[in-house]
Each structure stands twice: as structure tokens, then as C-alpha cells.
Short mmCIF file of C-alpha atoms and ligand atoms in Angstrom, two decimals:
data_model
loop_
_atom_site.label_atom_id
_atom_site.label_comp_id
_atom_site.label_asym_id
_atom_site.label_seq_id
_atom_site.Cartn_x
_atom_site.Cartn_y
_atom_site.Cartn_z
CA UNK A 1 23.08 -17.95 -20.49
CA UNK A 2 22.21 -18.35 -16.84
CA UNK A 3 19.14 -17.23 -14.94
CA UNK A 4 19.21 -14.57 -12.24
CA UNK A 5 19.73 -17.05 -9.41
CA UNK A 6 18.47 -14.52 -6.87
CA UNK A 7 15.00 -15.54 -7.99
CA UNK A 8 15.65 -18.97 -6.53
CA UNK A 9 15.82 -17.32 -3.11
CA UNK A 10 12.21 -16.15 -3.35
CA UNK A 11 9.25 -18.00 -1.87
CA UNK A 12 7.77 -20.37 -4.45
CA UNK A 13 4.95 -17.92 -5.26
CA UNK A 14 3.82 -14.43 -4.30
CA UNK A 15 1.73 -14.41 -1.10
CA UNK A 16 -1.55 -13.39 -2.68
CA UNK A 17 -1.17 -15.87 -5.54
CA UNK A 18 -0.70 -18.69 -3.01
CA UNK A 19 -3.83 -17.62 -1.15
CA UNK A 20 -5.86 -17.33 -4.36
CA UNK A 21 -4.79 -20.86 -5.34
CA UNK A 22 -5.76 -22.30 -1.94
CA UNK A 23 -9.15 -20.56 -1.98
CA UNK A 24 -9.87 -21.72 -5.54
CA UNK A 25 -9.03 -25.31 -4.57
CA UNK A 26 -11.36 -25.06 -1.58
CA UNK A 27 -14.17 -23.60 -3.68
CA UNK A 28 -13.69 -26.31 -6.31
CA UNK A 29 -14.04 -29.01 -3.64
CA UNK A 30 -16.94 -27.21 -1.85
CA UNK A 31 -19.05 -25.80 -4.65
CA UNK A 32 -21.94 -24.72 -2.42
CA UNK A 33 -19.84 -22.88 0.14
CA UNK A 34 -20.30 -19.10 0.08
CA UNK A 35 -16.71 -17.98 0.55
CA UNK A 36 -16.24 -14.41 1.79
CA UNK A 37 -12.91 -12.89 0.77
CA UNK A 38 -11.36 -10.46 3.22
CA UNK A 39 -7.84 -11.42 2.21
CA UNK A 40 -6.17 -9.32 -0.47
CA UNK A 41 -6.89 -5.62 -0.02
CA UNK A 42 -8.97 -5.32 -3.16
CA UNK A 43 -11.72 -2.72 -3.20
CA UNK A 44 -15.37 -3.61 -3.82
CA UNK A 45 -17.00 -0.19 -4.39
CA UNK A 46 -17.04 0.86 -8.05
CA UNK A 47 -15.36 3.93 -9.51
CA UNK A 48 -17.21 7.09 -8.46
CA UNK A 49 -19.43 9.16 -10.77
CA UNK A 50 -16.87 11.96 -11.17
CA UNK A 51 -14.17 9.51 -12.18
CA UNK A 52 -16.40 7.64 -14.61
CA UNK A 53 -17.66 10.87 -16.27
CA UNK A 54 -14.11 12.16 -16.69
CA UNK A 55 -13.04 8.86 -18.24
CA UNK A 56 -16.06 8.86 -20.57
CA UNK A 57 -15.19 12.37 -21.74
CA UNK A 58 -11.61 11.22 -22.31
CA UNK A 59 -12.84 8.27 -24.39
CA UNK A 60 -14.79 10.72 -26.57
CA UNK A 61 -11.65 12.85 -26.97
CA UNK A 62 -9.72 9.78 -28.02
CA UNK A 63 -12.30 9.02 -30.71
CA UNK A 64 -11.89 12.40 -32.37
CA UNK A 65 -8.86 13.18 -34.55
CA UNK A 66 -8.64 16.75 -33.18
CA UNK A 67 -8.41 15.67 -29.56
CA UNK A 68 -6.87 12.22 -29.95
CA UNK A 69 -3.73 11.56 -27.85
CA UNK A 70 -0.90 9.20 -28.67
CA UNK A 71 2.16 8.87 -26.45
CA UNK A 72 1.90 11.14 -23.44
CA UNK A 73 4.66 12.47 -21.19
CA UNK A 74 6.25 9.50 -19.39
CA UNK A 75 6.10 11.33 -16.06
CA UNK A 76 2.38 12.07 -16.46
CA UNK A 77 0.19 14.81 -17.94
CA UNK A 78 0.62 18.23 -16.42
CA UNK A 79 -3.08 18.47 -15.48
CA UNK A 80 -2.74 15.48 -13.15
CA UNK A 81 0.63 16.48 -11.71
CA UNK A 82 -0.80 19.94 -10.98
CA UNK A 83 -3.83 18.37 -9.28
CA UNK A 84 -1.49 16.26 -7.10
CA UNK A 85 0.63 19.33 -6.32
CA UNK A 86 -2.48 21.24 -5.21
CA UNK A 87 -3.59 18.28 -3.09
CA UNK A 88 -0.26 18.38 -1.25
CA UNK A 89 -0.56 22.17 -1.03
CA UNK A 90 -3.76 21.69 0.99
CA UNK A 91 -1.62 19.71 3.48
CA UNK A 92 0.87 22.62 3.53
CA UNK A 93 3.40 20.58 1.58
CA UNK A 94 4.87 22.59 -1.29
CA UNK A 95 5.97 20.52 -4.28
CA UNK A 96 7.13 21.48 -7.76
CA UNK A 97 5.12 19.74 -10.53
CA UNK A 98 8.29 18.03 -11.79
CA UNK A 99 8.81 16.43 -8.39
CA UNK A 100 5.68 14.35 -9.10
CA UNK A 101 5.76 11.29 -11.36
CA UNK A 102 2.49 9.62 -12.36
CA UNK A 103 2.74 5.84 -12.17
CA UNK A 104 0.59 2.78 -12.76
CA UNK A 105 0.41 2.26 -8.98
CA UNK A 106 2.72 2.22 -5.97
CA UNK A 107 3.73 -1.44 -6.36
CA UNK A 108 5.63 -1.02 -9.65
CA UNK A 109 7.48 2.10 -8.57
CA UNK A 110 8.39 0.62 -5.18
CA UNK A 111 10.07 -2.23 -7.04
CA UNK A 112 11.51 -0.20 -9.92
CA UNK A 113 13.04 2.53 -7.75
CA UNK A 114 15.87 0.14 -6.91
CA UNK A 115 17.19 0.79 -10.45
CA UNK A 116 18.58 4.17 -9.43
CA UNK A 117 20.47 3.04 -6.31
CA UNK A 118 23.75 1.18 -6.04
CA UNK A 119 23.31 -2.56 -5.66
CA UNK A 120 25.77 -2.83 -2.79
CA UNK A 121 23.65 -0.87 -0.30
CA UNK A 122 21.68 -2.45 2.53
CA UNK A 123 17.89 -2.25 2.66
CA UNK A 124 16.16 -1.93 5.99
CA UNK A 125 12.80 -3.64 5.75
CA UNK A 126 10.20 -3.90 8.51
CA UNK A 127 9.17 -7.38 9.55
CA UNK A 128 6.23 -7.84 9.02
CA UNK A 129 5.48 -5.72 5.94
CA UNK A 130 3.97 -5.66 2.42
CA UNK A 131 5.84 -8.49 0.65
CA UNK A 132 6.77 -6.48 -2.46
CA UNK A 133 9.55 -4.66 -0.59
CA UNK A 134 11.32 -7.84 0.41
CA UNK A 135 10.76 -9.73 -2.84
CA UNK A 136 12.05 -6.93 -5.07
CA UNK A 137 15.20 -6.69 -2.93
CA UNK A 138 15.71 -10.45 -3.00
CA UNK A 139 15.36 -10.43 -6.80
CA UNK A 140 18.37 -8.11 -7.03
CA UNK A 141 20.37 -9.92 -4.38
CA UNK A 142 20.56 -6.84 -2.20
CA UNK A 143 21.71 -7.07 1.40
CA UNK A 144 18.74 -6.86 3.76
CA UNK A 145 18.42 -5.94 7.42
CA UNK A 146 15.10 -6.35 9.15
CA UNK A 147 13.29 -3.98 11.46
CA UNK A 148 11.68 -5.82 14.28
CA UNK A 149 7.94 -5.00 14.48
CA UNK A 150 6.14 -6.65 17.40
CA UNK A 151 3.47 -6.22 20.03
CA UNK A 152 5.87 -4.26 22.25
CA UNK A 153 6.33 -1.50 19.70
CA UNK A 154 2.73 -1.87 18.47
CA UNK A 155 4.19 -3.00 15.13
CA UNK A 156 5.69 0.46 14.59
CA UNK A 157 9.44 -0.29 14.67
CA UNK A 158 11.90 2.55 15.25
CA UNK A 159 15.63 2.79 14.32
CA UNK A 160 16.68 0.94 17.49
CA UNK A 161 14.61 -2.06 16.36
CA UNK A 162 17.02 -2.89 13.55
CA UNK A 163 20.67 -2.79 12.47
CA UNK A 164 20.39 0.15 10.11
CA UNK A 165 20.35 0.43 6.35
CA UNK A 166 20.76 2.75 3.36
CA UNK A 167 17.26 2.33 2.00
CA UNK A 168 14.59 2.40 4.68
CA UNK A 169 11.11 1.14 3.83
CA UNK A 170 8.30 2.66 5.87
CA UNK A 171 4.59 2.13 5.25
CA UNK A 172 2.10 4.22 7.21
CA UNK A 173 -0.76 3.44 7.74
CA UNK A 174 0.93 0.11 7.65
CA UNK A 175 0.19 -2.82 5.45
CA UNK A 176 -0.41 -5.38 6.98
CA UNK A 177 -0.79 -4.18 10.56
CA UNK A 178 -2.86 -1.03 10.06
CA UNK A 179 -0.65 0.72 12.65
CA UNK A 180 0.16 4.37 11.88
CA UNK A 181 3.30 6.33 12.79
CA UNK A 182 2.90 9.56 14.74
CA UNK A 183 4.54 12.82 13.69
CA UNK A 184 7.18 12.45 16.43
CA UNK A 185 8.04 8.92 15.35
CA UNK A 186 8.44 9.96 11.70
CA UNK A 187 10.58 12.91 12.81
CA UNK A 188 12.93 10.42 14.49
CA UNK A 189 13.11 8.43 11.24
CA UNK A 190 13.77 11.52 9.13
CA UNK A 191 16.49 12.75 11.50
CA UNK A 192 18.02 9.28 11.49
CA UNK A 193 18.04 9.11 7.67
CA UNK A 194 19.53 12.59 7.28
CA UNK A 195 22.22 11.85 9.84
CA UNK A 196 23.18 8.54 8.22
CA UNK A 197 22.78 9.54 4.57
CA UNK A 198 20.01 6.96 4.13
CA UNK A 199 16.93 7.28 1.94
CA UNK A 200 13.42 6.62 3.25
CA UNK A 201 11.05 4.94 0.78
CA UNK A 202 7.71 5.98 2.23
CA UNK A 203 4.62 4.08 1.10
CA UNK A 204 1.55 6.22 1.79
CA UNK A 205 -0.94 4.18 -0.24
CA UNK A 206 -3.40 4.17 2.68
CA UNK A 207 -3.05 7.84 3.70
CA UNK A 208 -6.69 8.76 3.01
CA UNK A 209 -7.76 6.34 5.74
CA UNK A 210 -6.16 8.53 8.42
CA UNK A 211 -8.96 10.19 10.33
CA UNK A 212 -6.94 11.43 13.30
CA UNK A 213 -5.82 14.99 12.42
CA UNK A 214 -2.70 14.63 14.54
CA UNK A 215 -1.30 11.82 12.40
CA UNK A 216 0.81 12.71 9.36
CA UNK A 217 -0.51 11.64 5.95
CA UNK A 218 2.74 12.35 4.08
CA UNK A 219 6.41 12.03 5.00
CA UNK A 220 6.85 15.54 3.57
CA UNK A 221 4.85 16.97 6.47
CA UNK A 222 7.96 16.15 8.51
CA UNK A 223 10.78 18.69 8.71
CA UNK A 224 13.89 17.58 6.85
CA UNK A 225 12.14 14.92 4.73
CA UNK A 226 12.89 16.66 1.44
CA UNK A 227 16.56 15.74 1.71
CA UNK A 228 16.04 12.07 2.56
CA UNK A 229 12.68 10.71 1.37
CA UNK A 230 10.69 9.48 -1.61
CA UNK A 231 6.93 9.01 -1.29
CA UNK A 232 4.84 6.44 -3.17
CA UNK A 233 1.10 6.81 -3.32
CA UNK A 234 -1.76 5.25 -5.21
CA UNK A 235 -5.36 5.81 -6.24
CA UNK A 236 -6.04 2.08 -5.75
CA UNK A 237 -7.42 2.07 -2.24
CA UNK A 238 -8.51 5.71 -2.16
CA UNK A 239 -10.55 5.83 -5.33
CA UNK A 240 -11.03 2.21 -6.34
CA UNK A 241 -8.26 2.05 -8.96
CA UNK A 242 -6.99 -1.47 -8.15
CA UNK A 243 -8.12 -2.61 -11.59
CA UNK A 244 -7.62 0.74 -13.30
CA UNK A 245 -4.03 1.39 -12.21
CA UNK A 246 -2.78 4.84 -11.32
CA UNK A 247 -0.55 6.28 -8.62
CA UNK A 248 2.22 8.81 -8.11
CA UNK A 249 5.72 9.01 -6.75
CA UNK A 250 7.21 12.17 -5.26
CA UNK A 251 10.97 12.73 -5.47
CA UNK A 252 12.06 16.14 -4.17
CA UNK A 253 14.85 17.99 -5.95
CA UNK A 254 16.60 18.27 -2.58
CA UNK A 255 17.27 14.54 -2.50
CA UNK A 256 20.84 14.52 -3.77
CA UNK A 257 23.25 11.58 -3.62
CA UNK A 258 26.84 11.74 -4.93
CA UNK A 259 26.08 15.26 -6.16
CA UNK A 260 23.24 13.98 -8.38
CA UNK A 261 19.51 14.55 -7.99
CA UNK A 262 17.68 11.24 -7.60
CA UNK A 263 14.76 12.98 -9.34
CA UNK A 264 16.89 13.36 -12.49
CA UNK A 265 17.87 9.68 -12.50
CA UNK A 266 14.27 8.57 -12.01
CA UNK A 267 13.13 10.77 -14.91
CA UNK A 268 15.86 9.20 -17.04
CA UNK A 269 14.78 5.75 -15.95
CA UNK A 270 11.08 6.37 -16.57
CA UNK A 271 11.56 7.99 -19.98
CA UNK A 272 13.56 4.92 -21.00
CA UNK A 273 11.52 2.10 -19.49
CA UNK A 274 7.98 3.46 -19.09
CA UNK A 275 5.53 4.96 -21.57
CA UNK A 276 3.26 6.57 -19.04
CA UNK A 277 -0.25 5.89 -17.77
CA UNK A 278 -3.08 6.02 -20.37
CA UNK A 279 -4.67 9.44 -20.89
CA UNK A 280 -8.16 8.09 -20.10
CA UNK A 281 -6.97 6.78 -16.73
CA UNK A 282 -5.13 9.99 -15.87
CA UNK A 283 -8.28 12.01 -16.65
CA UNK A 284 -10.20 9.78 -14.24
CA UNK A 285 -7.50 10.18 -11.60
CA UNK A 286 -7.55 13.97 -11.93
CA UNK A 287 -11.30 13.90 -11.21
CA UNK A 288 -10.51 12.41 -7.79
CA UNK A 289 -9.06 15.80 -6.79
CA UNK A 290 -12.07 17.91 -7.79
CA UNK A 291 -14.37 19.05 -5.00
CA UNK A 292 -17.04 16.53 -5.99
CA UNK A 293 -14.39 13.80 -6.50
CA UNK A 294 -13.02 14.39 -3.02
CA UNK A 295 -16.52 14.22 -1.56
CA UNK A 296 -17.19 10.89 -3.26
CA UNK A 297 -13.80 9.50 -2.28
CA UNK A 298 -14.33 10.47 1.36
CA UNK A 299 -17.67 8.65 1.29
CA UNK A 300 -15.99 5.46 -0.03
CA UNK A 301 -13.24 5.63 2.58
CA UNK A 302 -15.85 6.19 5.30
CA UNK A 303 -17.69 3.08 4.10
CA UNK A 304 -14.55 0.93 4.41
CA UNK A 305 -13.72 2.45 7.80
CA UNK A 306 -17.21 1.54 9.00
CA UNK A 307 -16.49 -2.04 7.86
CA UNK A 308 -13.24 -1.86 9.84
CA UNK A 309 -15.20 -0.74 12.89
CA UNK A 310 -17.55 -3.73 12.56
CA UNK A 311 -14.54 -6.06 12.36
CA UNK A 312 -12.84 -4.39 15.33
CA UNK A 313 -16.01 -4.69 17.42
CA UNK A 314 -16.30 -8.40 16.62
CA UNK A 315 -12.73 -9.11 17.74
CA UNK A 316 -13.10 -6.90 20.81
CA UNK A 317 -16.15 -8.96 21.73
CA UNK A 318 -14.16 -12.18 21.24
CA UNK A 319 -11.30 -10.80 23.38
CA UNK A 320 -8.64 -11.10 20.63
CA UNK A 321 -5.60 -8.79 20.68
CA UNK A 322 -5.46 -6.60 17.57
CA UNK A 323 -4.11 -3.36 16.18
CA UNK A 324 -5.24 -1.21 13.20
CA UNK A 325 -8.64 -0.61 11.65
CA UNK A 326 -9.06 2.88 13.14
CA UNK A 327 -6.98 4.89 10.66
CA UNK A 328 -6.53 2.08 8.18
CA UNK A 329 -8.48 -0.59 6.30
CA UNK A 330 -6.53 -3.48 7.85
CA UNK A 331 -7.02 -5.17 11.22
CA UNK A 332 -4.08 -7.20 12.52
CA UNK A 333 -5.23 -9.91 14.89
CA UNK A 334 -3.32 -12.20 17.19
CA UNK A 335 -4.41 -15.77 16.48
CA UNK A 336 -5.94 -17.65 19.43
CA UNK A 337 -3.61 -19.93 21.43
CA UNK A 338 -2.69 -23.09 19.58
CA UNK A 339 -2.94 -21.63 16.06
CA UNK A 340 -0.17 -20.40 13.84
CA UNK A 341 -1.05 -18.06 10.97
CA UNK A 342 -1.72 -20.74 8.33
CA UNK A 343 -3.61 -22.99 10.78
CA UNK A 344 -5.87 -20.05 11.58
CA UNK A 345 -6.26 -19.36 7.85
CA UNK A 346 -7.31 -23.00 7.28
CA UNK A 347 -9.70 -22.95 10.24
CA UNK A 348 -11.46 -19.80 9.01
CA UNK A 349 -11.59 -21.03 5.43
CA UNK A 350 -12.78 -24.55 6.23
CA UNK A 351 -15.19 -23.78 9.06
CA UNK A 352 -16.38 -20.21 8.46
CA UNK A 353 -15.65 -19.97 4.72
CA UNK A 354 -13.93 -16.66 5.37
CA UNK A 355 -10.60 -15.73 3.77
CA UNK A 356 -8.02 -13.53 5.47
CA UNK A 357 -4.26 -13.25 5.09
CA UNK A 358 -1.84 -15.25 7.27
CA UNK A 359 0.44 -12.81 9.09
CA UNK A 360 3.51 -14.95 8.49
CA UNK A 361 3.15 -14.20 4.77
CA UNK A 362 4.32 -10.67 5.61
CA UNK A 363 7.43 -11.82 7.47
CA UNK A 364 8.51 -14.16 10.25
CA UNK A 365 7.33 -11.69 12.92
CA UNK A 366 3.84 -12.08 11.51
CA UNK A 367 3.77 -15.72 12.63
CA UNK A 368 0.78 -16.20 14.93
CA UNK A 369 -1.01 -13.13 13.49
CA UNK A 370 -3.65 -12.69 10.85
CA UNK A 371 -4.78 -9.77 8.68
CA UNK A 372 -8.42 -9.00 7.90
CA UNK A 373 -9.20 -6.50 5.17
CA UNK A 374 -12.12 -4.07 5.48
CA UNK A 375 -12.51 -3.67 1.72
CA UNK A 376 -15.40 -6.15 1.43
CA UNK A 377 -18.99 -5.10 0.89
CA UNK A 378 -20.99 -4.38 4.06
CA UNK A 379 -23.25 -7.40 3.87
CA UNK A 380 -20.27 -9.74 3.51
CA UNK A 381 -18.34 -8.07 6.32
CA UNK A 382 -21.31 -8.45 8.67
CA UNK A 383 -21.83 -12.07 7.67
CA UNK A 384 -18.12 -12.89 7.99
CA UNK A 385 -17.90 -11.39 11.48
CA UNK A 386 -21.04 -13.27 12.56
CA UNK A 387 -19.54 -16.54 11.32
CA UNK A 388 -16.22 -15.83 13.08
CA UNK A 389 -17.98 -14.93 16.33
CA UNK A 390 -19.97 -18.15 16.17
CA UNK A 391 -16.80 -20.16 15.60
CA UNK A 392 -14.76 -18.68 18.45
CA UNK A 393 -17.31 -17.65 21.04
C1 MLT B 1 -2.68 -6.19 -0.06
O1 MLT B 1 -3.67 -6.89 0.09
O2 MLT B 1 -1.71 -6.21 0.71
C2 MLT B 1 -2.68 -5.25 -1.22
O3 MLT B 1 -3.87 -5.28 -1.90
C3 MLT B 1 -1.61 -5.59 -2.13
C4 MLT B 1 -1.31 -4.46 -3.06
O4 MLT B 1 -1.73 -3.32 -2.87
O5 MLT B 1 -0.59 -4.75 -4.03
#
């Protein structure tokens, strides 16, 4: 037996594992240092009251033989799919409940979706971008074209910034840059995909951070998207589910390749390889869509956006170039002259005891850039920005 040698083409370890190792080594060697972590986009606010109450009720149900649940539907309980459908309905996007698949988060589905496409196709992946897209394609040995994101296009690459592809990865608001596509820009992408018979894999994990009403929060707000797009979303950043795991993937029935609905293949794939998200978690996720749940969620998002504002103000004061942080929880900074991404990472860690994410970890175009996450707690964000200002003033 041989290994899948495509794995040998991956970086030695996943970006966030490398960072965690480096930070742990630093902390081990500097036991008294108070390290502030604004690296991985992990939330710090706890689950909201509505979510916790719904989960507690679900635990009680599970402890009673009359209401106990064993295996659930692989594509998710109807109550949650209906809640997602109604959420989209409020954005004037009509979905059928069976176009929605409940997942354990966007990351798994973004990787697993490759199962239903031919291996020979070419993936078009923005550079820089969330590393899962690239790594999962490398693992399968797929052909990859890159989309050139840079300061000139404000890190929002358009079709002319790459050599085309069959599977197009778009993330908006973007991870890592925080930049958000406009309606007109997404219309160009949708028209491009429909014309070329490509499929857009749209990652909307950060959609609740969009505060500007003119910006689209779903690819399905764009005319023609139902025939060319799949959307991946998550409760992680919206409702604090990074440790609880729940998300959803939308595959419209109108997405048909070789006369076959992609939705049908994904259902077949999920029923075979996935046993669904736990009932208790899905009950908590459904509570996010209640009136009270939405109120609480908006308050959490507002808290992180206020953190983002504090970070933006600090870098404005220092005169750094940056993008993001207005409709997203990430701020993408240009490192000061003389520093590449990892040198800047080391400088911040060693001298300010602040952790961010080196831009180059998201692709070669991220070299010389650095991502700061706004998911920390307020006190830490304020302290981190004060330390950074002191270091670079
Ligand atoms: C990030 O920091 O980029 C995210 O937390 C990673 C993820 O969502 O998996």
C-alpha cells in the first residue's frame, strides 16, 4: 500500500497549528509574559442565554425515554432547516428546506464538497485566502489556478485577476482580509460562472458582520446564482459555536451538472459519510433564529465590531495601511517597511506579547501583511493595541 502522496505537497502543518506551537514555545520560555491572542479567529463571548436554554431543554428531552432521540436525519432536523429557510426569506431569498444541509461547520463541508466533483477540474482559489480551500485541493491533487488579490484590487480579486477555473472559491466578508464584495462585483462573478459552466463555492461564514445594507450577505441575493453557486455558512463566528460546531450548506436544485442535481449527490454523500449534527446542538442553533436569539447575536457581533473599530483606530493612528474591520472581524495590515509577515509576527510576540496571523500563511500574496482578529475580549484588545502603539509609535 502507498500513501496519498499529494499530502507530501502540503505545508508541514496547518497554519493555525504552527502558530499555536510557536506561541506555546514562547509562553513556556517566558512564563510571566501575558500573551494576548488575536491570531486564530476564535470567539471569546460565551453562548447566549437563548442558545443555552434551548440546549438545556434538549438535554432534558434526551434524558427521557419518550423524547429521547437517536440517529437524526443526516441533512439536519426539519425545525432547524425551516429556521434557516425563514432567515433567508427575511433577506428575500427563497429556499426549499431540502436545499439546506445542516453541517458541523463550514470548514468540513468546504473540504468534503470536492467529493461530488470530477477530480480533473481546475480550482480557482484567491491568494490570499482561508488555507482550508487550498489544502483540501492539494490533498486531492487537483489542478489549481490562483486569483491575484492585492492592494490594487483591495484584496477583492475579479475574474480578470486569474486564469479561470471550474470551481471558484469566494469568501465575503473575506478571511483573512476582511474585504467584502459589493453586489455589482458578485454579479460579475455569477455571470462569469454561468457563462463558463463553473461553480462558485461561496463561504459566507462572516455574513452577520456586514453592517452596510448595500453589501450582499448571501450569494443567492445575486440574480442567476441558483444555477451556479453553493453557499457555506456557520454559527461559529455569529453565535459562538466554534467549540460547539454547527453550520449549514445551501445547494439549490437549479445547480445541475451533466444533467444531475448537485444537491442529490451531496445528499447521497452525506447520508453515506455523515451521521448529522447532535440534536442538542441543533436545538441550540435553532434558538439563534428566534427573535430573542437574533437580538443576543446582534449584540455579540456589535461587541466584536467595536473591538475591530478599536484596532482600526490604533493602526490609523500609527499610519499603517489596512483593509477590513468595518464589515468584518478581521483587519488586514501592511507590515512596516523592513518586516515580512513572520518577522512582524515574531516582533509582536517577542516585544508586545501579542499574537496575530502572518499574512503569508494565507498565500504568497499575503507576504508582508498581517491579520489581526477582533474576537478577543475588550480588555485584551485595548491592552494589545496600547502595546502595539507603544512599540511602533
Ligand atoms: C481563522 O482564524 O481563520 C478561523 O478561525 C479558522 C476557521 O474558521 O476555521
